Amino acid sequence: MTNDDPVIAPASQDAAEQQIIEQSKRIDFYITEYSVEILASKMRDGEYVVPSYQREYTWEHERKSKFIESVLMGLPIPFVFFWEMPDGKLEVVDGSQRLRTLEEFLYGNLRLGELEQLSLTSGFRFADLPESRQRKIRNRSIRGIVLNEHADDIARLDMFERINTGSKIANTAEVRRGALAGPFLSLVVELSNDPLLAKLAPMSEKLRLERGYDELVTRFFAYGDGLTEYRDRPSDFIFEYAKKMNQAFREDASLASTYRDRFQNMLKFVEQAFPNGFRKTARAKSTPRARYESIAIGSYWAMRERPELMNFDQAQFEVMSWVNGPEFTSVTGSDGANARARLEGRINFVRVKLVSV
């Protein structure tokens, strides 16, 4: 320790230790082992529940085949995490893609693709394997960690987030769906399916299934309502915002209509003013998030400032003169994209361009 290092006082040490003890009480679990046959059959029979905050069955055929190849080779399989529900069923906290792939291979019609190490098994279904190999696969064990029913909702959602640290932001949208079910999130889900949004902001099927449109809608509202409490951590800020808005929607049911109109009017305006929508080019099949944020929220702020903009035609805005220019490209770049100054800068860039028409 140097002379400049802060000294932790005994009282602070005691408080930290007490916090560790309290948080540890939320995590009550046991470790077990399940055979592949049990895991697959319980998935088939609905004994395992996949919650709403997890992504849909999105593994590509190649990834499914590679996973089954690992099982055949006897390679270590990561733990599967469960939460024991009050009715005795197990909710899958992490591992649903692996479990669904096992179910599809043993009881469905999954035919393996081209395998790297087991090339002679390429094209096989489970029934094509010798009976002896089928038995060995069924008896193969995979370890599981089960949070018991006394672990609270936040504990299991926290575990899901920590397990998936470093994964794409879509996972955060999935967690919000499950943790914050309520009237505001219901509106987000509704608006995420708006055909005009899909037209103006295309994304891959994989991102769509991972709740990519949920994320775009939620960010529009969260950032559009103001960034006073934003501290350069989008997931924390949006989570707290969604929780607050669920309560606000419960207290005032008319807010749903107000926010629905706000989002849909923004989409209509973007369609009217921006020839390429949120895309870089007319044929682009993806939507950069920073570009979406700047155009969507910048347009909303501009309309709030000058409502008559809704009546202008595309030629009056002349957005093509700047929307692909070096200045806009710079403010929507990835470096420090989540810093508050950069976020406000790119939103206000669009706002100023539009209100100056």
mmCIF file of C-alpha atoms in Angstrom:
data_model
loop_
_atom_site.group_PDB
_atom_site.id
_atom_site.type_symbol
_atom_site.label_atom_id
_atom_site.label_comp_id
_atom_site.label_asym_id
_atom_site.label_seq_id
_atom_site.Cartn_x
_atom_site.Cartn_y
_atom_site.Cartn_z
ATOM 1 C CA MET A 1 0.000 0.000 0.000
ATOM 2 C CA THR A 2 1.353 3.453 -0.894
ATOM 3 C CA ASN A 3 0.824 6.635 1.094
ATOM 4 C CA ASP A 4 -1.774 7.713 -1.469
ATOM 5 C CA ASP A 5 -3.902 4.584 -1.100
ATOM 6 C CA PRO A 6 -7.078 5.092 0.938
ATOM 7 C CA VAL A 7 -7.270 3.295 4.280
ATOM 8 C CA ILE A 8 -10.417 1.217 4.741
ATOM 9 C CA ALA A 9 -11.809 1.949 8.186
ATOM 10 C CA PRO A 10 -12.958 -0.963 10.401
ATOM 11 C CA ALA A 11 -16.549 0.287 10.229
ATOM 12 C CA SER A 12 -16.435 0.122 6.414
ATOM 13 C CA GLN A 13 -14.986 -3.374 6.565
ATOM 14 C CA ASP A 14 -17.791 -4.473 8.889
ATOM 15 C CA ALA A 15 -20.438 -2.943 6.618
ATOM 16 C CA ALA A 16 -18.938 -4.664 3.575
ATOM 17 C CA GLU A 17 -18.865 -8.014 5.384
ATOM 18 C CA GLN A 18 -22.502 -7.631 6.429
ATOM 19 C CA GLN A 19 -23.486 -6.866 2.831
ATOM 20 C CA ILE A 20 -21.689 -10.006 1.626
ATOM 21 C CA ILE A 21 -23.562 -12.079 4.228
ATOM 22 C CA GLU A 22 -26.945 -10.605 3.286
ATOM 23 C CA GLN A 23 -26.415 -11.108 -0.440
ATOM 24 C CA SER A 24 -25.164 -14.656 0.107
ATOM 25 C CA LYS A 25 -28.439 -15.518 1.842
ATOM 26 C CA ARG A 26 -30.243 -14.923 -1.468
ATOM 27 C CA ILE A 27 -28.287 -17.746 -3.138
ATOM 28 C CA ASP A 28 -29.365 -21.166 -1.882
ATOM 29 C CA PHE A 29 -28.485 -24.013 -4.244
ATOM 30 C CA TYR A 30 -27.396 -27.605 -4.649
ATOM 31 C CA ILE A 31 -25.357 -29.425 -7.294
ATOM 32 C CA THR A 32 -26.654 -32.550 -9.003
ATOM 33 C CA GLU A 33 -26.102 -34.690 -12.092
ATOM 34 C CA TYR A 34 -28.651 -35.678 -14.719
ATOM 35 C CA SER A 35 -28.378 -38.177 -17.547
ATOM 36 C CA VAL A 36 -28.840 -36.902 -21.084
ATOM 37 C CA GLU A 37 -31.929 -39.102 -21.330
ATOM 38 C CA ILE A 38 -33.544 -37.471 -18.290
ATOM 39 C CA LEU A 39 -32.688 -33.967 -19.487
ATOM 40 C CA ALA A 40 -34.101 -34.576 -22.971
ATOM 41 C CA SER A 41 -37.246 -36.353 -21.766
ATOM 42 C CA LYS A 42 -38.055 -33.689 -19.189
ATOM 43 C CA MET A 43 -37.704 -30.995 -21.857
ATOM 44 C CA ARG A 44 -40.028 -33.004 -24.094
ATOM 45 C CA ASP A 45 -42.575 -33.514 -21.320
ATOM 46 C CA GLY A 46 -42.602 -29.886 -20.173
ATOM 47 C CA GLU A 47 -41.035 -30.610 -16.796
ATOM 48 C CA TYR A 48 -38.409 -27.979 -17.520
ATOM 49 C CA VAL A 49 -39.729 -24.454 -18.050
ATOM 50 C CA VAL A 50 -37.971 -21.947 -20.320
ATOM 51 C CA PRO A 51 -38.812 -18.462 -18.964
ATOM 52 C CA SER A 52 -39.742 -15.442 -21.038
ATOM 53 C CA TYR A 53 -36.479 -13.620 -20.400
ATOM 54 C CA GLN A 54 -34.509 -16.232 -22.348
ATOM 55 C CA ARG A 55 -34.156 -16.127 -26.092
ATOM 56 C CA GLU A 56 -36.098 -18.356 -28.398
ATOM 57 C CA TYR A 57 -34.583 -21.498 -29.898
ATOM 58 C CA THR A 58 -32.031 -19.693 -32.054
ATOM 59 C CA TRP A 59 -29.116 -22.085 -32.472
ATOM 60 C CA GLU A 60 -28.273 -22.603 -36.123
ATOM 61 C CA HIS A 61 -28.146 -26.169 -37.475
ATOM 62 C CA GLU A 62 -24.350 -26.003 -37.618
ATOM 63 C CA ARG A 63 -24.118 -25.103 -33.935
ATOM 64 C CA LYS A 64 -26.551 -27.851 -32.929
ATOM 65 C CA SER A 65 -24.477 -30.383 -34.850
ATOM 66 C CA LYS A 66 -21.257 -29.169 -33.260
ATOM 67 C CA PHE A 67 -22.779 -29.486 -29.788
ATOM 68 C CA ILE A 68 -23.980 -33.053 -30.437
ATOM 69 C CA GLU A 69 -20.517 -33.867 -31.781
ATOM 70 C CA SER A 70 -19.075 -32.713 -28.450
ATOM 71 C CA VAL A 71 -21.532 -34.966 -26.609
ATOM 72 C CA LEU A 72 -20.578 -37.947 -28.802
ATOM 73 C CA MET A 73 -16.886 -37.300 -28.183
ATOM 74 C CA GLY A 74 -17.382 -37.075 -24.420
ATOM 75 C CA LEU A 75 -16.112 -33.503 -24.158
ATOM 76 C CA PRO A 76 -17.003 -31.539 -20.990
ATOM 77 C CA ILE A 77 -20.429 -29.916 -21.187
ATOM 78 C CA PRO A 78 -21.000 -26.671 -19.232
ATOM 79 C CA PHE A 79 -23.240 -26.748 -16.165
ATOM 80 C CA VAL A 80 -26.968 -26.301 -16.662
ATOM 81 C CA PHE A 81 -28.542 -23.848 -14.192
ATOM 82 C CA PHE A 82 -32.073 -24.293 -12.857
ATOM 83 C CA TRP A 83 -34.419 -22.646 -10.398
ATOM 84 C CA GLU A 84 -36.728 -24.905 -8.427
ATOM 85 C CA MET A 85 -40.250 -23.552 -8.805
ATOM 86 C CA PRO A 86 -42.863 -23.841 -6.038
ATOM 87 C CA ASP A 87 -44.722 -26.538 -8.034
ATOM 88 C CA GLY A 88 -41.592 -28.678 -8.213
ATOM 89 C CA LYS A 89 -40.816 -28.015 -11.880
ATOM 90 C CA LEU A 90 -37.394 -26.634 -12.774
ATOM 91 C CA GLU A 91 -37.062 -23.328 -14.582
ATOM 92 C CA VAL A 92 -34.048 -23.232 -16.894
ATOM 93 C CA VAL A 93 -31.917 -20.251 -15.861
ATOM 94 C CA ASP A 94 -29.143 -21.051 -18.339
ATOM 95 C CA GLY A 95 -28.718 -23.914 -20.809
ATOM 96 C CA SER A 96 -31.997 -23.914 -22.724
ATOM 97 C CA GLN A 97 -30.293 -24.072 -26.134
ATOM 98 C CA ARG A 98 -28.296 -27.152 -25.104
ATOM 99 C CA LEU A 99 -31.327 -28.852 -23.571
ATOM 100 C CA ARG A 100 -33.543 -28.204 -26.583
ATOM 101 C CA THR A 101 -30.843 -29.523 -28.892
ATOM 102 C CA LEU A 102 -30.584 -32.736 -26.851
ATOM 103 C CA GLU A 103 -34.374 -33.110 -26.966
ATOM 104 C CA GLU A 104 -34.438 -32.568 -30.721
ATOM 105 C CA PHE A 105 -31.656 -35.094 -31.286
ATOM 106 C CA LEU A 106 -33.030 -37.871 -29.060
ATOM 107 C CA TYR A 107 -36.750 -37.388 -29.662
ATOM 108 C CA GLY A 108 -37.074 -35.145 -32.681
ATOM 109 C CA ASN A 109 -35.751 -35.389 -36.186
ATOM 110 C CA LEU A 110 -32.392 -33.637 -35.941
ATOM 111 C CA ARG A 111 -30.015 -34.854 -38.626
ATOM 112 C CA LEU A 112 -26.389 -33.919 -38.005
ATOM 113 C CA GLY A 113 -24.653 -31.677 -40.478
ATOM 114 C CA GLU A 114 -21.024 -31.844 -41.537
ATOM 115 C CA LEU A 115 -18.911 -32.732 -38.495
ATOM 116 C CA GLU A 116 -15.241 -31.843 -38.206
ATOM 117 C CA GLN A 117 -13.890 -34.582 -35.937
ATOM 118 C CA LEU A 118 -16.537 -37.270 -36.434
ATOM 119 C CA SER A 119 -16.887 -36.868 -40.186
ATOM 120 C CA LEU A 120 -18.202 -40.429 -40.645
ATOM 121 C CA THR A 121 -21.186 -39.554 -38.433
ATOM 122 C CA SER A 122 -22.210 -36.591 -40.592
ATOM 123 C CA GLY A 123 -25.822 -36.921 -41.714
ATOM 124 C CA PHE A 124 -26.772 -39.306 -38.898
ATOM 125 C CA ARG A 125 -29.906 -39.086 -36.813
ATOM 126 C CA PHE A 126 -29.966 -40.528 -33.295
ATOM 127 C CA ALA A 127 -31.771 -43.643 -34.574
ATOM 128 C CA ASP A 128 -28.969 -44.226 -37.104
ATOM 129 C CA LEU A 129 -26.401 -44.806 -34.361
ATOM 130 C CA PRO A 130 -25.731 -48.332 -33.076
ATOM 131 C CA GLU A 131 -27.892 -49.220 -30.057
ATOM 132 C CA SER A 132 -24.802 -49.451 -27.884
ATOM 133 C CA ARG A 133 -23.874 -45.852 -28.745
ATOM 134 C CA GLN A 134 -27.445 -44.716 -28.161
ATOM 135 C CA ARG A 135 -27.315 -46.180 -24.641
ATOM 136 C CA LYS A 136 -23.996 -44.455 -23.943
ATOM 137 C CA ILE A 137 -25.437 -41.115 -25.038
ATOM 138 C CA ARG A 138 -28.569 -41.592 -22.937
ATOM 139 C CA ASN A 139 -26.457 -42.457 -19.890
ATOM 140 C CA ARG A 140 -24.019 -39.584 -20.325
ATOM 141 C CA SER A 141 -24.324 -37.263 -17.330
ATOM 142 C CA ILE A 142 -24.361 -33.462 -17.274
ATOM 143 C CA ARG A 143 -23.979 -31.541 -14.037
ATOM 144 C CA GLY A 144 -26.617 -29.072 -12.935
ATOM 145 C CA ILE A 145 -26.852 -26.338 -10.332
ATOM 146 C CA VAL A 146 -30.313 -25.871 -8.840
ATOM 147 C CA LEU A 147 -31.310 -22.704 -7.021
ATOM 148 C CA ASN A 148 -33.973 -23.810 -4.576
ATOM 149 C CA GLU A 149 -37.370 -22.159 -4.280
ATOM 150 C CA HIS A 150 -36.181 -19.860 -1.480
ATOM 151 C CA ALA A 151 -33.908 -17.954 -3.885
ATOM 152 C CA ASP A 152 -35.808 -14.832 -4.926
ATOM 153 C CA ASP A 153 -36.619 -13.704 -8.483
ATOM 154 C CA ILE A 154 -33.845 -11.127 -8.584
ATOM 155 C CA ALA A 155 -31.294 -13.753 -7.510
ATOM 156 C CA ARG A 156 -32.007 -16.029 -10.453
ATOM 157 C CA LEU A 157 -32.180 -13.150 -12.931
ATOM 158 C CA ASP A 158 -28.928 -11.817 -11.521
ATOM 159 C CA MET A 159 -27.377 -15.255 -12.043
ATOM 160 C CA PHE A 160 -28.605 -15.303 -15.644
ATOM 161 C CA GLU A 161 -27.023 -11.911 -16.342
ATOM 162 C CA ARG A 162 -23.730 -12.880 -14.707
ATOM 163 C CA ILE A 163 -23.545 -16.180 -16.580
ATOM 164 C CA ASN A 164 -24.071 -14.260 -19.803
ATOM 165 C CA THR A 165 -21.695 -11.384 -19.034
ATOM 166 C CA GLY A 166 -20.167 -10.185 -22.257
ATOM 167 C CA SER A 167 -23.000 -11.448 -24.422
ATOM 168 C CA LYS A 168 -24.955 -9.220 -26.757
ATOM 169 C CA ILE A 169 -27.263 -6.552 -25.435
ATOM 170 C CA ALA A 170 -30.275 -8.595 -26.544
ATOM 171 C CA ASN A 171 -29.815 -10.681 -23.502
ATOM 172 C CA THR A 172 -30.452 -7.571 -21.429
ATOM 173 C CA ALA A 173 -33.732 -7.019 -23.253
ATOM 174 C CA GLU A 174 -34.704 -10.626 -22.543
ATOM 175 C CA VAL A 175 -33.948 -10.246 -18.840
ATOM 176 C CA ARG A 176 -36.007 -7.059 -18.671
ATOM 177 C CA ARG A 177 -38.939 -8.876 -20.275
ATOM 178 C CA GLY A 178 -38.948 -11.464 -17.516
ATOM 179 C CA ALA A 179 -37.906 -9.366 -14.540
ATOM 180 C CA LEU A 180 -40.091 -6.352 -15.257
ATOM 181 C CA ALA A 181 -43.291 -7.761 -16.677
ATOM 182 C CA GLY A 182 -45.853 -4.961 -16.581
ATOM 183 C CA PRO A 183 -47.870 -2.485 -18.678
ATOM 184 C CA PHE A 184 -44.893 -0.505 -19.979
ATOM 185 C CA LEU A 185 -42.998 -3.614 -21.085
ATOM 186 C CA SER A 186 -46.231 -4.896 -22.664
ATOM 187 C CA LEU A 187 -46.334 -1.749 -24.799
ATOM 188 C CA VAL A 188 -42.673 -2.239 -25.723
ATOM 189 C CA VAL A 189 -43.424 -5.775 -26.916
ATOM 190 C CA GLU A 190 -46.431 -4.520 -28.906
ATOM 191 C CA LEU A 191 -44.444 -1.771 -30.620
ATOM 192 C CA SER A 192 -41.492 -4.061 -31.303
ATOM 193 C CA ASN A 193 -43.770 -5.900 -33.748
ATOM 194 C CA ASP A 194 -44.725 -2.768 -35.708
ATOM 195 C CA PRO A 195 -44.217 -3.547 -39.439
ATOM 196 C CA LEU A 196 -43.018 0.002 -40.107
ATOM 197 C CA LEU A 197 -40.227 -0.407 -37.552
ATOM 198 C CA ALA A 198 -39.085 -3.595 -39.301
ATOM 199 C CA LYS A 199 -39.155 -1.772 -42.651
ATOM 200 C CA LEU A 200 -37.169 1.244 -41.455
ATOM 201 C CA ALA A 201 -34.760 -0.645 -39.158
ATOM 202 C CA PRO A 202 -34.034 -4.090 -40.636
ATOM 203 C CA MET A 203 -32.065 -6.591 -38.578
ATOM 204 C CA SER A 204 -31.066 -10.229 -38.873
ATOM 205 C CA GLU A 205 -33.486 -12.959 -37.866
ATOM 206 C CA LYS A 206 -31.111 -13.929 -35.069
ATOM 207 C CA LEU A 207 -31.121 -10.431 -33.573
ATOM 208 C CA ARG A 208 -34.882 -10.219 -33.967
ATOM 209 C CA LEU A 209 -35.356 -13.449 -32.018
ATOM 210 C CA GLU A 210 -33.005 -12.105 -29.356
ATOM 211 C CA ARG A 211 -35.408 -9.170 -28.757
ATOM 212 C CA GLY A 212 -33.425 -6.657 -30.790
ATOM 213 C CA TYR A 213 -36.550 -4.631 -31.555
ATOM 214 C CA ASP A 214 -37.500 -4.582 -27.863
ATOM 215 C CA GLU A 215 -34.160 -2.903 -27.233
ATOM 216 C CA LEU A 216 -34.693 -0.260 -29.919
ATOM 217 C CA VAL A 217 -38.165 0.647 -28.635
ATOM 218 C CA THR A 218 -37.074 0.800 -24.992
ATOM 219 C CA ARG A 219 -34.059 2.960 -25.771
ATOM 220 C CA PHE A 220 -36.229 5.388 -27.728
ATOM 221 C CA PHE A 221 -38.432 5.992 -24.695
ATOM 222 C CA ALA A 222 -35.691 5.893 -22.058
ATOM 223 C CA TYR A 223 -33.346 8.317 -23.830
ATOM 224 C CA GLY A 224 -36.166 10.392 -25.265
ATOM 225 C CA ASP A 225 -37.548 11.165 -21.814
ATOM 226 C CA GLY A 226 -34.234 12.663 -20.741
ATOM 227 C CA LEU A 227 -30.721 11.675 -19.721
ATOM 228 C CA THR A 228 -30.422 13.489 -16.406
ATOM 229 C CA GLU A 229 -29.856 10.256 -14.475
ATOM 230 C CA TYR A 230 -27.787 8.537 -17.177
ATOM 231 C CA ARG A 231 -24.331 7.459 -15.976
ATOM 232 C CA ASP A 232 -22.783 5.893 -19.103
ATOM 233 C CA ARG A 233 -24.198 2.437 -18.309
ATOM 234 C CA PRO A 234 -27.133 1.816 -20.669
ATOM 235 C CA SER A 235 -28.305 -1.484 -19.137
ATOM 236 C CA ASP A 236 -28.595 -0.055 -15.608
ATOM 237 C CA PHE A 237 -30.227 3.160 -16.776
ATOM 238 C CA ILE A 238 -32.779 1.402 -19.003
ATOM 239 C CA PHE A 239 -33.586 -1.231 -16.368
ATOM 240 C CA GLU A 240 -34.403 1.443 -13.780
ATOM 241 C CA TYR A 241 -36.326 3.459 -16.363
ATOM 242 C CA ALA A 242 -38.477 0.465 -17.360
ATOM 243 C CA LYS A 243 -39.201 -0.338 -13.718
ATOM 244 C CA LYS A 244 -40.240 3.260 -13.069
ATOM 245 C CA MET A 245 -42.426 3.377 -16.185
ATOM 246 C CA ASN A 246 -44.226 0.149 -15.310
ATOM 247 C CA GLN A 247 -45.350 1.838 -12.111
ATOM 248 C CA ALA A 248 -46.286 5.055 -13.918
ATOM 249 C CA PHE A 249 -48.391 3.100 -16.436
ATOM 250 C CA ARG A 250 -50.176 1.281 -13.597
ATOM 251 C CA GLU A 251 -51.056 4.613 -11.971
ATOM 252 C CA ASP A 252 -52.162 6.282 -15.234
ATOM 253 C CA ALA A 253 -53.502 3.901 -17.899
ATOM 254 C CA SER A 254 -53.730 6.731 -20.452
ATOM 255 C CA LEU A 255 -49.925 6.835 -20.700
ATOM 256 C CA ALA A 256 -49.972 3.744 -22.910
ATOM 257 C CA SER A 257 -51.849 5.621 -25.626
ATOM 258 C CA THR A 258 -49.614 8.688 -25.274
ATOM 259 C CA TYR A 259 -46.407 6.684 -25.611
ATOM 260 C CA ARG A 260 -47.781 4.529 -28.414
ATOM 261 C CA ASP A 261 -48.636 7.675 -30.410
ATOM 262 C CA ARG A 262 -45.212 9.140 -29.687
ATOM 263 C CA PHE A 263 -43.399 6.123 -31.093
ATOM 264 C CA GLN A 264 -45.652 5.653 -34.108
ATOM 265 C CA ASN A 265 -45.535 9.348 -35.005
ATOM 266 C CA MET A 266 -41.740 9.188 -34.855
ATOM 267 C CA LEU A 267 -41.739 6.228 -37.267
ATOM 268 C CA LYS A 268 -44.049 8.059 -39.679
ATOM 269 C CA PHE A 269 -41.830 11.127 -39.535
ATOM 270 C CA VAL A 270 -38.660 9.117 -40.198
ATOM 271 C CA GLU A 271 -40.334 7.410 -43.150
ATOM 272 C CA GLN A 272 -41.322 10.838 -44.444
ATOM 273 C CA ALA A 273 -38.005 12.629 -43.905
ATOM 274 C CA PHE A 274 -35.280 9.955 -44.238
ATOM 275 C CA PRO A 275 -35.260 8.075 -47.582
ATOM 276 C CA ASN A 276 -33.252 5.185 -46.120
ATOM 277 C CA GLY A 277 -35.002 5.108 -42.754
ATOM 278 C CA PHE A 278 -32.461 4.210 -40.066
ATOM 279 C CA ARG A 279 -30.273 2.353 -42.564
ATOM 280 C CA LYS A 280 -27.053 3.619 -44.089
ATOM 281 C CA THR A 281 -28.183 2.648 -47.579
ATOM 282 C CA ALA A 282 -31.501 1.783 -49.194
ATOM 283 C CA ARG A 283 -30.541 -1.908 -49.420
ATOM 284 C CA ALA A 284 -28.824 -2.309 -46.060
ATOM 285 C CA LYS A 285 -30.040 -5.297 -44.056
ATOM 286 C CA SER A 286 -28.857 -4.101 -40.654
ATOM 287 C CA THR A 287 -29.345 -1.048 -38.462
ATOM 288 C CA PRO A 288 -26.455 0.470 -36.459
ATOM 289 C CA ARG A 289 -27.796 1.199 -33.003
ATOM 290 C CA ALA A 290 -26.082 4.565 -32.628
ATOM 291 C CA ARG A 291 -27.540 5.653 -35.963
ATOM 292 C CA TYR A 292 -31.020 4.535 -34.873
ATOM 293 C CA GLU A 293 -30.745 6.400 -31.558
ATOM 294 C CA SER A 294 -29.630 9.634 -33.164
ATOM 295 C CA ILE A 295 -32.317 9.635 -35.872
ATOM 296 C CA ALA A 296 -35.206 8.305 -33.756
ATOM 297 C CA ILE A 297 -34.692 10.453 -30.676
ATOM 298 C CA GLY A 298 -33.326 13.447 -32.603
ATOM 299 C CA SER A 299 -36.484 13.379 -34.718
ATOM 300 C CA TYR A 300 -38.706 13.163 -31.637
ATOM 301 C CA TRP A 301 -36.946 16.067 -29.944
ATOM 302 C CA ALA A 302 -37.192 18.118 -33.152
ATOM 303 C CA MET A 303 -40.936 17.410 -33.523
ATOM 304 C CA ARG A 304 -41.457 18.332 -29.887
ATOM 305 C CA GLU A 305 -39.727 21.636 -30.548
ATOM 306 C CA ARG A 306 -41.402 22.288 -33.922
ATOM 307 C CA PRO A 307 -44.601 20.212 -34.341
ATOM 308 C CA GLU A 308 -45.171 21.674 -37.814
ATOM 309 C CA LEU A 309 -42.263 19.546 -39.104
ATOM 310 C CA MET A 310 -44.739 16.679 -39.414
ATOM 311 C CA ASN A 311 -46.320 18.537 -42.360
ATOM 312 C CA PHE A 312 -43.085 19.053 -44.320
ATOM 313 C CA ASP A 313 -42.250 16.888 -47.313
ATOM 314 C CA GLN A 314 -39.038 14.958 -47.850
ATOM 315 C CA ALA A 315 -37.493 17.507 -50.213
ATOM 316 C CA GLN A 316 -37.647 20.240 -47.563
ATOM 317 C CA PHE A 317 -35.489 18.272 -45.122
ATOM 318 C CA GLU A 318 -32.676 17.442 -47.568
ATOM 319 C CA VAL A 319 -31.308 14.893 -45.092
ATOM 320 C CA MET A 320 -29.256 13.130 -47.767
ATOM 321 C CA SER A 321 -26.976 16.156 -47.823
ATOM 322 C CA TRP A 322 -25.707 15.309 -44.350
ATOM 323 C CA VAL A 323 -26.973 11.927 -43.139
ATOM 324 C CA ASN A 324 -24.100 10.058 -44.802
ATOM 325 C CA GLY A 325 -21.568 12.849 -44.468
ATOM 326 C CA PRO A 326 -18.332 12.688 -42.434
ATOM 327 C CA GLU A 327 -19.692 14.744 -39.515
ATOM 328 C CA PHE A 328 -22.705 12.508 -38.922
ATOM 329 C CA THR A 329 -20.569 9.409 -39.440
ATOM 330 C CA SER A 330 -18.198 10.717 -36.779
ATOM 331 C CA VAL A 331 -20.846 11.449 -34.144
ATOM 332 C CA THR A 332 -22.428 8.026 -34.649
ATOM 333 C CA GLY A 333 -19.102 6.197 -34.505
ATOM 334 C CA SER A 334 -18.506 3.384 -32.021
ATOM 335 C CA ASP A 335 -15.759 4.995 -29.917
ATOM 336 C CA GLY A 336 -17.274 5.884 -26.556
ATOM 337 C CA ALA A 337 -20.704 5.374 -28.062
ATOM 338 C CA ASN A 338 -22.380 4.900 -24.666
ATOM 339 C CA ALA A 339 -20.805 7.914 -22.986
ATOM 340 C CA ARG A 340 -23.452 10.486 -22.136
ATOM 341 C CA ALA A 341 -21.689 13.295 -24.025
ATOM 342 C CA ARG A 342 -21.498 11.178 -27.186
ATOM 343 C CA LEU A 343 -25.100 10.036 -26.815
ATOM 344 C CA GLU A 344 -26.445 13.566 -26.366
ATOM 345 C CA GLY A 345 -24.152 14.820 -29.112
ATOM 346 C CA ARG A 346 -25.466 12.497 -31.812
ATOM 347 C CA ILE A 347 -29.112 13.015 -30.803
ATOM 348 C CA ASN A 348 -28.763 16.791 -30.797
ATOM 349 C CA PHE A 349 -26.908 16.696 -34.105
ATOM 350 C CA VAL A 350 -30.045 15.346 -35.786
ATOM 351 C CA ARG A 351 -32.349 17.618 -33.785
ATOM 352 C CA VAL A 352 -30.486 20.754 -34.813
ATOM 353 C CA LYS A 353 -30.384 19.718 -38.486
ATOM 354 C CA LEU A 354 -34.149 19.154 -38.497
ATOM 355 C CA VAL A 355 -35.267 22.240 -36.573
ATOM 356 C CA SER A 356 -33.051 24.386 -38.806
ATOM 357 C CA VAL A 357 -35.046 23.474 -41.920
#
